[in-house]
Short mmCIF file of C-alpha atoms in Angstrom, two decimals:
data_model
loop_
_atom_site.label_atom_id
_atom_site.label_comp_id
_atom_site.label_asym_id
_atom_site.label_seq_id
_atom_site.Cartn_x
_atom_site.Cartn_y
_atom_site.Cartn_z
CA MET I 1 27.58 169.74 131.04
CA ILE I 2 25.34 166.68 131.34
CA ILE I 3 21.56 166.74 130.82
CA GLU I 4 19.68 163.48 131.26
CA GLN I 5 15.95 163.04 130.85
CA ILE I 6 14.75 160.26 133.14
CA TYR I 7 11.41 159.30 131.65
CA THR I 8 8.84 157.13 133.43
CA GLY I 9 6.38 155.74 130.90
CA CYS I 10 3.76 154.68 133.44
CA LEU I 11 3.33 158.31 134.50
CA ALA I 12 4.34 159.80 131.15
CA GLN I 13 6.65 161.96 133.27
CA GLY I 14 10.10 163.38 132.69
CA ALA I 15 12.50 164.16 135.52
CA TYR I 16 15.87 165.76 134.75
CA TYR I 17 19.43 165.29 135.98
CA ILE I 18 21.70 168.26 135.18
CA GLU I 19 25.39 168.24 136.07
CA SER I 20 28.19 170.76 135.58
CA ASN I 21 31.64 170.84 137.15
CA GLY I 22 30.77 168.65 140.12
CA GLU I 23 27.40 170.20 140.93
CA VAL I 24 23.98 168.75 140.16
CA ALA I 25 20.43 170.06 139.81
CA ILE I 26 17.42 167.74 139.71
CA ILE I 27 14.15 168.91 138.19
CA ASP I 28 10.82 167.32 139.17
CA PRO I 29 12.22 164.11 140.72
CA LEU I 30 10.18 160.96 141.25
CA ARG I 31 9.40 159.87 144.81
CA GLU I 32 12.06 157.14 144.81
CA VAL I 33 15.23 159.21 144.77
CA GLN I 34 18.12 156.77 145.15
CA ASP I 35 18.79 156.74 141.41
CA TYR I 36 19.59 160.46 141.41
CA ILE I 37 21.83 160.10 144.45
CA ASP I 38 23.70 157.20 142.85
CA ARG I 39 24.18 159.05 139.55
CA ALA I 40 25.75 162.00 141.33
CA ALA I 41 27.94 159.76 143.52
CA ASN I 42 29.20 157.82 140.51
CA ASN I 43 30.33 161.12 138.97
CA ASN I 44 31.83 162.46 142.22
CA ALA I 45 29.26 165.25 142.07
CA LYS I 46 27.00 166.84 144.70
CA ILE I 47 23.29 167.53 144.32
CA LYS I 48 22.94 171.24 145.02
CA TYR I 49 19.39 172.17 143.99
CA ILE I 50 16.02 170.49 143.47
CA PHE I 51 13.85 172.53 141.13
CA GLU I 52 10.09 171.99 141.16
CA THR I 53 8.18 173.41 138.22
CA HIS I 54 4.92 173.49 140.24
CA PHE I 55 2.91 171.52 142.79
CA HIS I 56 2.33 168.35 140.82
CA ALA I 57 -1.15 166.84 140.85
CA ASP I 58 -0.55 163.59 138.97
CA PHE I 59 2.33 162.20 141.04
CA VAL I 60 4.12 162.63 144.36
CA SER I 61 7.49 164.24 143.73
CA GLY I 62 10.68 163.23 145.53
CA HIS I 63 11.78 166.71 146.51
CA VAL I 64 11.30 166.36 150.28
CA THR I 65 13.12 163.03 150.60
CA LEU I 66 15.89 164.06 148.22
CA ALA I 67 16.51 167.25 150.21
CA GLU I 68 16.60 165.29 153.49
CA LYS I 69 19.09 162.77 152.10
CA THR I 70 21.44 165.19 150.32
CA GLY I 71 21.07 168.60 151.94
CA ALA I 72 20.10 170.08 148.57
CA GLU I 73 17.81 173.11 148.56
CA ILE I 74 14.30 172.90 147.12
CA ILE I 75 13.31 175.71 144.77
CA TYR I 76 9.80 176.73 143.72
CA GLY I 77 8.65 179.66 141.64
CA PRO I 78 6.98 182.81 142.97
CA THR I 79 3.77 182.52 145.06
CA ALA I 80 4.43 178.92 146.16
CA LYS I 81 3.75 178.15 149.83
CA THR I 82 5.13 174.98 151.43
CA ASP I 83 5.12 173.33 154.86
CA PHE I 84 8.83 172.50 154.50
CA ASP I 85 11.94 174.59 153.97
CA ALA I 86 12.21 175.81 150.38
CA ILE I 87 13.53 178.76 148.42
CA ILE I 88 10.60 180.64 146.90
CA ALA I 89 12.42 182.22 143.98
CA LYS I 90 11.77 185.57 142.37
CA ASP I 91 10.98 185.87 138.69
CA ASN I 92 14.25 185.91 136.70
CA GLU I 93 16.28 184.85 139.74
CA VAL I 94 19.46 183.04 138.69
CA PHE I 95 20.96 179.93 140.30
CA LYS I 96 24.48 178.76 139.51
CA VAL I 97 25.21 175.06 139.01
CA GLY I 98 28.88 174.50 138.26
CA ASP I 99 29.70 176.46 135.09
CA ILE I 100 26.06 176.90 134.00
CA THR I 101 23.13 178.92 135.29
CA ILE I 102 19.42 178.23 135.64
CA THR I 103 17.03 181.18 135.49
CA VAL I 104 13.54 181.07 136.96
CA LEU I 105 10.83 182.16 134.52
CA HIS I 106 7.54 182.57 136.36
CA THR I 107 4.85 181.28 133.98
CA PRO I 108 1.50 181.17 135.80
CA GLY I 109 -1.43 179.53 134.06
CA HIS I 110 -1.34 175.79 134.63
CA THR I 111 -1.06 176.76 138.30
CA MET I 112 -0.23 180.12 139.79
CA GLU I 113 3.25 179.10 140.98
CA SER I 114 4.13 177.31 137.72
CA SER I 115 7.59 178.19 136.50
CA CYS I 116 9.91 177.20 133.68
CA TYR I 117 13.66 176.95 134.14
CA LEU I 118 15.97 178.37 131.47
CA LEU I 119 19.42 176.77 131.35
CA LYS I 120 22.29 178.88 130.04
CA ASP I 121 25.51 177.11 129.12
CA GLU I 122 29.01 178.01 130.26
CA ASN I 123 29.14 180.73 127.61
CA GLY I 124 25.90 182.34 128.80
CA LYS I 125 23.89 181.14 125.78
CA ASN I 126 20.30 180.03 126.23
CA HIS I 127 20.48 176.27 125.79
CA ALA I 128 17.36 174.56 127.16
CA LEU I 129 13.99 175.28 128.70
CA PHE I 130 12.60 172.92 131.33
CA SER I 131 9.00 173.83 130.70
CA GLY I 132 7.15 171.81 133.35
CA ASP I 133 3.41 171.75 132.63
CA THR I 134 3.46 175.19 131.04
CA LEU I 135 4.50 173.96 127.59
CA PHE I 136 4.28 170.40 126.33
CA LEU I 137 5.20 169.17 122.89
CA GLY I 138 2.00 169.64 120.91
CA ASP I 139 0.03 171.18 123.75
CA VAL I 140 0.08 173.33 126.89
CA GLY I 141 -0.88 172.58 130.47
CA ARG I 142 -4.56 172.36 131.37
CA PRO I 143 -5.71 175.51 133.20
CA ASP I 144 -8.42 173.99 135.40
CA LEU I 145 -6.46 172.34 138.23
CA ALA I 146 -5.81 175.38 140.42
CA GLN I 147 -9.19 177.09 140.34
CA LYS I 148 -10.27 179.06 143.41
CA SER I 149 -13.30 181.14 144.23
CA ASP I 150 -11.64 184.20 142.73
CA VAL I 151 -9.72 182.48 139.89
CA THR I 152 -11.54 180.55 137.16
CA GLU I 153 -10.13 178.20 134.52
CA LYS I 154 -10.62 181.00 131.97
CA ASP I 155 -8.60 183.35 134.18
CA LEU I 156 -5.84 180.74 134.39
CA ALA I 157 -5.96 180.21 130.62
CA GLY I 158 -5.52 183.96 130.16
CA PHE I 159 -2.49 183.95 132.47
CA LEU I 160 -1.09 181.01 130.51
CA PHE I 161 -1.49 182.90 127.23
CA ASP I 162 0.49 185.83 128.64
CA SER I 163 3.16 183.54 130.10
CA LEU I 164 3.72 181.77 126.80
CA ARG I 165 3.80 184.97 124.75
CA ASN I 166 5.97 186.96 127.15
CA LYS I 167 8.35 184.34 128.54
CA VAL I 168 8.52 181.34 126.21
CA MET I 169 7.88 182.36 122.61
CA PRO I 170 10.53 185.14 122.59
CA LEU I 171 13.23 182.47 123.12
CA ALA I 172 15.37 181.50 120.13
CA ASP I 173 14.12 178.69 117.90
CA ASP I 174 17.10 176.44 118.72
CA VAL I 175 16.43 176.39 122.47
CA ILE I 176 15.67 172.78 123.47
CA VAL I 177 12.35 172.12 125.21
CA TYR I 178 12.26 169.52 127.98
CA PRO I 179 8.64 169.16 129.19
CA ALA I 180 7.40 167.47 132.36
CA HIS I 181 5.05 165.11 130.48
CA GLY I 182 4.40 163.33 127.20
CA ALA I 183 1.50 161.46 125.63
CA GLY I 184 -0.65 159.62 128.15
CA SER I 185 -0.59 162.30 130.84
CA ALA I 186 -3.89 163.74 132.09
CA CYS I 187 -2.20 167.14 132.49
CA GLY I 188 -2.95 168.11 128.87
CA LYS I 189 -5.20 167.15 125.95
CA ASN I 190 -3.00 166.62 122.90
CA LEU I 191 0.50 165.75 124.06
CA SER I 192 3.02 164.41 121.58
CA LYS I 193 4.68 161.03 121.94
CA GLU I 194 7.98 162.86 121.56
CA THR I 195 9.57 163.97 124.82
CA ILE I 196 12.24 166.41 123.59
CA GLY I 197 11.71 169.25 121.10
CA THR I 198 12.69 172.83 120.32
CA ILE I 199 11.03 176.21 120.63
CA GLY I 200 11.10 176.61 116.85
CA ASN I 201 9.37 173.30 116.23
CA GLN I 202 6.68 174.13 118.76
CA LYS I 203 6.02 177.51 117.15
CA GLU I 204 5.39 175.65 113.90
CA THR I 205 3.36 172.70 115.18
CA ASN I 206 1.75 173.52 118.55
CA TYR I 207 -1.79 174.85 118.09
CA ALA I 208 -1.49 176.95 121.25
CA LEU I 209 1.57 178.88 119.97
CA ARG I 210 0.09 180.19 116.73
CA ALA I 211 1.49 183.66 116.16
CA ASP I 212 -1.85 185.09 115.00
CA MET I 213 -3.88 183.65 117.88
CA THR I 214 -5.78 186.11 120.07
CA LYS I 215 -6.12 185.64 123.80
CA GLU I 216 -9.84 184.95 123.37
CA GLU I 217 -9.13 182.22 120.79
CA PHE I 218 -6.45 180.73 123.03
CA VAL I 219 -8.74 180.62 126.07
CA LYS I 220 -11.49 178.97 124.04
CA GLU I 221 -9.24 176.32 122.46
CA VAL I 222 -7.30 175.49 125.62
CA THR I 223 -10.43 175.07 127.76
CA ASP I 224 -12.50 173.29 125.10
CA GLY I 225 -12.91 169.54 125.59
CA LEU I 226 -11.24 169.29 128.98
CA LEU I 227 -12.29 166.11 130.78
CA PRO I 228 -12.69 166.29 134.57
CA PRO I 229 -9.32 165.72 136.30
CA PRO I 230 -8.82 162.43 138.17
CA ALA I 231 -10.12 162.52 141.73
CA TYR I 232 -6.69 161.84 143.27
CA PHE I 233 -5.11 164.99 141.81
CA PRO I 234 -5.84 167.37 144.73
CA LEU I 235 -4.68 164.73 147.21
CA ASN I 236 -1.29 164.54 145.46
CA VAL I 237 -1.02 168.34 145.42
CA LYS I 238 -1.56 168.31 149.19
CA LEU I 239 1.25 165.78 149.70
CA ASN I 240 3.60 167.79 147.47
CA LYS I 241 2.87 170.95 149.48
CA GLU I 242 2.96 169.43 152.94
CA GLY I 243 5.39 166.51 152.71
CA TYR I 244 5.05 162.74 152.99
CA LYS I 245 6.64 159.52 154.26
CA SER I 246 9.90 158.42 152.69
CA ILE I 247 9.68 155.54 150.25
CA ASP I 248 11.87 153.53 152.65
CA GLU I 249 9.23 153.85 155.38
CA VAL I 250 6.45 152.95 152.94
CA LEU I 251 8.27 149.78 151.89
CA GLU I 252 8.95 148.82 155.51
CA ASN I 253 5.26 149.17 156.36
CA SER I 254 3.84 147.64 153.18
CA ALA I 255 6.15 144.93 151.81
CA LYS I 256 4.73 142.26 154.09
CA PRO I 257 4.22 138.74 152.71
CA LEU I 258 0.90 137.30 153.89
CA SER I 259 0.00 133.63 153.96
CA VAL I 260 -3.28 132.62 152.36
CA GLU I 261 -4.87 132.46 155.81
CA ALA I 262 -3.54 135.86 156.89
CA PHE I 263 -4.51 137.41 153.56
CA GLU I 264 -8.06 136.07 153.91
CA ILE I 265 -8.35 137.37 157.47
CA HIS I 266 -7.21 140.84 156.37
CA ALA I 267 -9.69 140.77 153.49
CA ASN I 268 -12.57 139.78 155.75
CA GLU I 269 -11.80 141.97 158.75
CA THR I 270 -10.73 145.22 157.09
CA ASN I 271 -12.23 147.31 154.33
CA ALA I 272 -9.17 146.59 152.19
CA LEU I 273 -9.49 146.48 148.43
CA ILE I 274 -7.88 143.46 146.79
CA LEU I 275 -5.84 144.77 143.86
CA ASP I 276 -4.63 142.19 141.34
CA VAL I 277 -1.83 143.53 139.14
CA ARG I 278 -0.99 140.43 137.07
CA HIS I 279 -1.40 140.47 133.29
CA GLN I 280 -4.98 140.54 132.09
CA SER I 281 -4.56 137.17 130.35
CA GLU I 282 -3.77 135.61 133.73
CA PHE I 283 -6.47 137.49 135.61
CA ILE I 284 -9.37 136.33 133.41
CA LYS I 285 -8.43 132.67 134.03
CA GLY I 286 -8.85 133.02 137.77
CA PHE I 287 -8.83 135.59 140.55
CA ILE I 288 -9.92 136.10 144.15
CA PRO I 289 -13.62 137.05 144.21
CA GLN I 290 -14.28 140.79 144.57
CA SER I 291 -10.73 141.71 143.54
CA ILE I 292 -10.08 144.52 141.07
CA PHE I 293 -7.67 144.18 138.16
CA ILE I 294 -5.28 146.98 137.22
CA GLY I 295 -2.27 145.41 135.53
CA LEU I 296 1.31 146.55 135.87
CA GLY I 297 1.70 146.24 132.11
CA GLY I 298 -0.44 149.29 131.34
CA THR I 299 -0.45 152.86 132.68
CA PHE I 300 -0.85 151.34 136.12
CA ALA I 301 -0.40 154.20 138.58
CA PRO I 302 -2.66 156.76 136.85
CA TRP I 303 -5.46 154.18 136.57
CA VAL I 304 -5.11 153.36 140.26
CA GLY I 305 -5.46 157.05 141.05
CA ALA I 306 -8.38 157.56 138.71
CA LEU I 307 -10.36 154.51 139.81
CA ILE I 308 -9.53 153.94 143.48
CA LYS I 309 -9.40 157.71 144.14
CA ASP I 310 -8.88 157.71 147.93
CA ILE I 311 -5.13 157.55 148.56
CA LYS I 312 -5.79 156.31 152.12
CA GLN I 313 -7.71 153.24 150.91
CA PRO I 314 -6.24 150.07 152.50
CA ILE I 315 -5.00 147.73 149.76
CA LEU I 316 -4.10 144.04 149.63
CA LEU I 317 -1.96 143.05 146.66
CA VAL I 318 -1.89 140.07 144.34
CA THR I 319 1.22 140.48 142.21
CA PRO I 320 3.44 138.38 139.96
CA GLU I 321 6.12 136.81 142.15
CA GLY I 322 9.12 139.12 142.37
CA GLU I 323 7.10 142.26 141.55
CA GLU I 324 5.88 142.98 145.09
CA GLU I 325 8.20 145.88 145.94
CA ALA I 326 7.98 147.36 142.44
CA THR I 327 4.19 147.43 142.76
CA ILE I 328 4.34 149.17 146.14
CA ILE I 329 6.76 151.76 144.75
CA ARG I 330 4.56 152.43 141.74
CA LEU I 331 1.54 152.87 144.00
CA SER I 332 3.48 155.29 146.18
CA ARG I 333 4.27 157.45 143.15
CA VAL I 334 0.64 158.53 143.16
CA GLY I 335 0.31 158.65 146.95
CA PHE I 336 -1.19 155.24 147.70
CA ASP I 337 0.85 154.28 150.76
CA ASN I 338 -1.66 152.18 152.70
CA VAL I 339 -0.76 148.71 151.41
CA LEU I 340 -1.39 146.13 154.13
CA GLY I 341 0.67 143.41 152.46
CA TYR I 342 0.76 141.02 149.51
CA LEU I 343 -0.29 137.41 148.92
CA LYS I 344 2.78 135.23 149.39
CA GLY I 345 3.14 132.87 146.45
CA SER I 346 0.82 135.00 144.33
CA PHE I 347 -2.52 133.68 143.07
CA SER I 348 -1.28 130.10 142.69
CA SER I 349 -0.98 129.80 146.49
CA TRP I 350 -4.65 130.77 146.80
CA GLN I 351 -5.62 128.12 144.25
CA GLU I 352 -3.48 125.45 145.87
CA ALA I 353 -5.15 126.16 149.21
CA GLY I 354 -8.49 125.29 147.62
CA LYS I 355 -9.97 128.74 148.19
CA GLU I 356 -12.90 130.07 146.18
CA ILE I 357 -11.96 131.68 142.87
CA ASP I 358 -13.79 133.61 140.19
CA THR I 359 -13.16 133.84 136.44
CA LEU I 360 -13.99 136.32 133.72
CA GLU I 361 -15.58 135.23 130.45
CA SER I 362 -13.65 136.57 127.48
CA ILE I 363 -14.43 136.11 123.79
CA SER I 364 -12.66 136.94 120.55
CA ALA I 365 -13.79 139.68 118.18
CA ASP I 366 -14.86 136.96 115.75
CA VAL I 367 -17.27 135.56 118.34
CA LEU I 368 -18.55 139.07 119.06
CA GLU I 369 -19.29 139.36 115.36
CA GLU I 370 -21.80 136.52 115.73
CA LYS I 371 -23.24 137.78 119.02
CA ILE I 372 -23.94 141.25 117.63
CA LYS I 373 -26.29 139.67 115.06
CA ASP I 374 -28.48 138.73 118.02
CA LYS I 375 -28.46 142.36 119.15
CA MET I 376 -26.48 141.67 122.31
CA PRO I 377 -25.52 144.95 124.09
CA VAL I 378 -21.95 146.25 123.62
CA PHE I 379 -20.22 148.87 125.77
CA ASP I 380 -17.08 150.77 124.71
CA VAL I 381 -14.89 151.81 127.67
CA ARG I 382 -12.38 153.84 125.67
CA LYS I 383 -12.06 157.59 126.19
CA PRO I 384 -14.73 159.85 124.66
CA GLY I 385 -12.33 161.09 121.98
CA GLU I 386 -11.50 157.54 120.91
CA PHE I 387 -15.19 156.69 120.72
CA SER I 388 -15.98 159.83 118.71
CA SER I 389 -13.22 159.03 116.23
CA GLU I 390 -14.59 155.57 115.39
CA HIS I 391 -16.78 152.98 117.09
CA ILE I 392 -19.12 150.03 116.64
CA ASN I 393 -22.45 151.37 115.37
CA VAL I 394 -24.50 149.84 118.17
CA ALA I 395 -22.02 150.36 121.02
CA GLU I 396 -22.66 152.62 123.98
CA SER I 397 -19.89 154.88 125.28
CA THR I 398 -19.12 154.18 128.95
CA PRO I 399 -15.53 155.47 129.45
CA LEU I 400 -13.50 153.64 132.08
CA ASP I 401 -12.48 156.97 133.63
CA PHE I 402 -16.13 157.62 134.54
CA LEU I 403 -17.44 154.08 134.86
CA ASN I 404 -19.19 154.87 138.13
CA ASN I 405 -21.38 157.38 136.28
CA HIS I 406 -22.63 154.64 133.94
CA ILE I 407 -23.36 151.79 136.36
CA SER I 408 -27.12 152.10 135.89
CA GLU I 409 -26.72 151.59 132.13
CA PHE I 410 -25.39 148.03 132.36
CA PRO I 411 -28.06 145.31 132.22
CA LYS I 412 -28.56 143.10 135.27
CA LYS I 413 -29.80 140.18 133.17
CA GLY I 414 -28.49 138.70 129.96
CA LYS I 415 -24.90 138.86 128.79
CA PHE I 416 -23.34 142.14 127.72
CA TYR I 417 -19.93 142.82 126.19
CA VAL I 418 -17.24 145.38 127.00
CA HIS I 419 -14.25 146.34 124.90
CA CYS I 420 -11.50 148.94 124.83
CA ALA I 421 -8.70 149.55 122.32
CA GLY I 422 -6.52 146.52 123.00
CA GLY I 423 -7.88 144.54 125.95
CA TYR I 424 -6.33 146.13 129.04
CA ARG I 425 -8.99 148.65 130.04
CA SER I 426 -11.90 146.33 129.29
CA VAL I 427 -10.60 143.80 131.83
CA ILE I 428 -10.27 146.59 134.40
CA ALA I 429 -13.87 147.61 133.69
CA ALA I 430 -15.12 144.01 133.77
CA SER I 431 -13.40 143.37 137.12
CA ILE I 432 -15.06 146.43 138.64
CA LEU I 433 -18.44 145.41 137.25
CA LYS I 434 -18.07 141.86 138.57
CA ALA I 435 -17.20 143.24 142.00
CA ARG I 436 -20.42 145.27 141.77
CA GLY I 437 -22.46 142.14 141.07
CA PHE I 438 -22.55 142.18 137.26
CA HIS I 439 -21.59 138.54 136.69
CA ASN I 440 -23.07 138.71 133.19
CA VAL I 441 -20.23 140.87 131.82
CA VAL I 442 -18.09 139.47 128.98
CA ASP I 443 -14.73 140.88 127.90
CA VAL I 444 -13.79 141.21 124.23
CA ALA I 445 -10.15 140.14 123.90
CA GLY I 446 -7.98 142.31 121.70
CA GLY I 447 -10.41 145.22 121.83
CA TYR I 448 -11.09 147.55 118.95
CA ALA I 449 -7.85 146.60 117.22
CA ALA I 450 -9.27 143.08 116.78
CA ILE I 451 -12.76 144.35 116.00
CA ARG I 452 -11.38 146.24 113.01
CA ASN I 453 -10.49 142.88 111.45
CA THR I 454 -14.14 141.76 111.44
CA THR I 455 -17.20 142.79 109.42
CA ILE I 456 -18.88 144.35 112.46
CA GLU I 457 -20.49 147.60 111.31
CA ARG I 458 -18.57 150.65 112.48
CA THR I 459 -18.82 154.39 112.05
CA ALA I 460 -16.63 156.22 109.56
CA VAL I 461 -13.25 157.35 110.89
CA VAL I 462 -13.17 160.97 112.02
CA CYS I 463 -9.82 162.68 112.59
CA PRO I 464 -9.69 163.73 116.28
CA SER I 465 -8.39 167.17 115.35
CA THR I 466 -11.67 167.94 113.57
CA LEU I 467 -13.81 167.06 116.59
CA LYS I 468 -15.18 169.90 118.62
#
């Protein structure tokens, strides 16, 4: 038996390759599926099943393409409805993969079709639980993504409580837990950086699995402090239910090198957004006016989804040379397929052609230390929980996730300063503000990590777990 977790840090997502005696099951595959096909071929094995734990909201899964390319059957849990051929399994239905079996455990709560998959080894012993977004390490799935007129987030939280108590917690402590996400995912609040655990460890450490917890306490704790989900989530759910273009077709349509002249014509004659994905240190030195920075080096795809929102938005790319196809693939993972092309020769070709450029002023934390004495305004674009834990005394909280809600708070005249934790998100925020006409924005390089090394007055540190 082979179990491989294929973890994608940008999405904080775990897909799984399971092989036994020449047969393979894939759980929650990414949209680009060739890696799974190659793994099976290298082992002279055949992909038999594609298990989906639920209709994912944060990424476009590869189930449809993988089924088309391999003939494998797609399996969802009870109540799922798809526009493509799939097995809608019954609760406790068993599927054989070589010498092992995988049992469907219907665990509604995160969504109504959410299911975990219990792997039993060749001896029939419970070996591993692929828990999807039902159980994470340190947390459970948020219960607010599948609300309907007759089902509230509190209803879903109640279903999740029952699912965990009746289906998951009775499993033996040594059963391995393989979740769909780790820290950084917007599908939960308090996910661990670890990506593999055990049932026993989760019973000891996961707040949502406390043995003495009542359903009322669970519902309150699980729903408390939930931030609004990113706007692209329902659009990804729709693609996962209805189907989508293959990644091969997306690349054929999008991986088009554009000369400076062609790029400029596209920018002027379409409503395309210019997305610059180079490193922030390169972006601040020079960029095409009105372009938005979201660098490949950070959690790129989720920020694209959170900030651009409309997956049909036409996009023109400025990428590091050699990263053009990788950028298009990473955009497609969250459903952004409408890339019109990329600037051939990257930003240097634009400069060499003598075209207009813009720059972003960036200062060190030491310089900010002097500016603050003159009562210059400071804006913190970290998440609300980060701000609550510790922040500059005079800073205003304007989280990047909800920057549009704070536009009126930024001054039109006089310089103002933005910072995040390390310098990535603040450059994203500054690029958006510049595109909106705020040419008086200044980035603080190194973010709060650098600010801590100054004498700038800050609030006392508050442990996030004590915040309510």
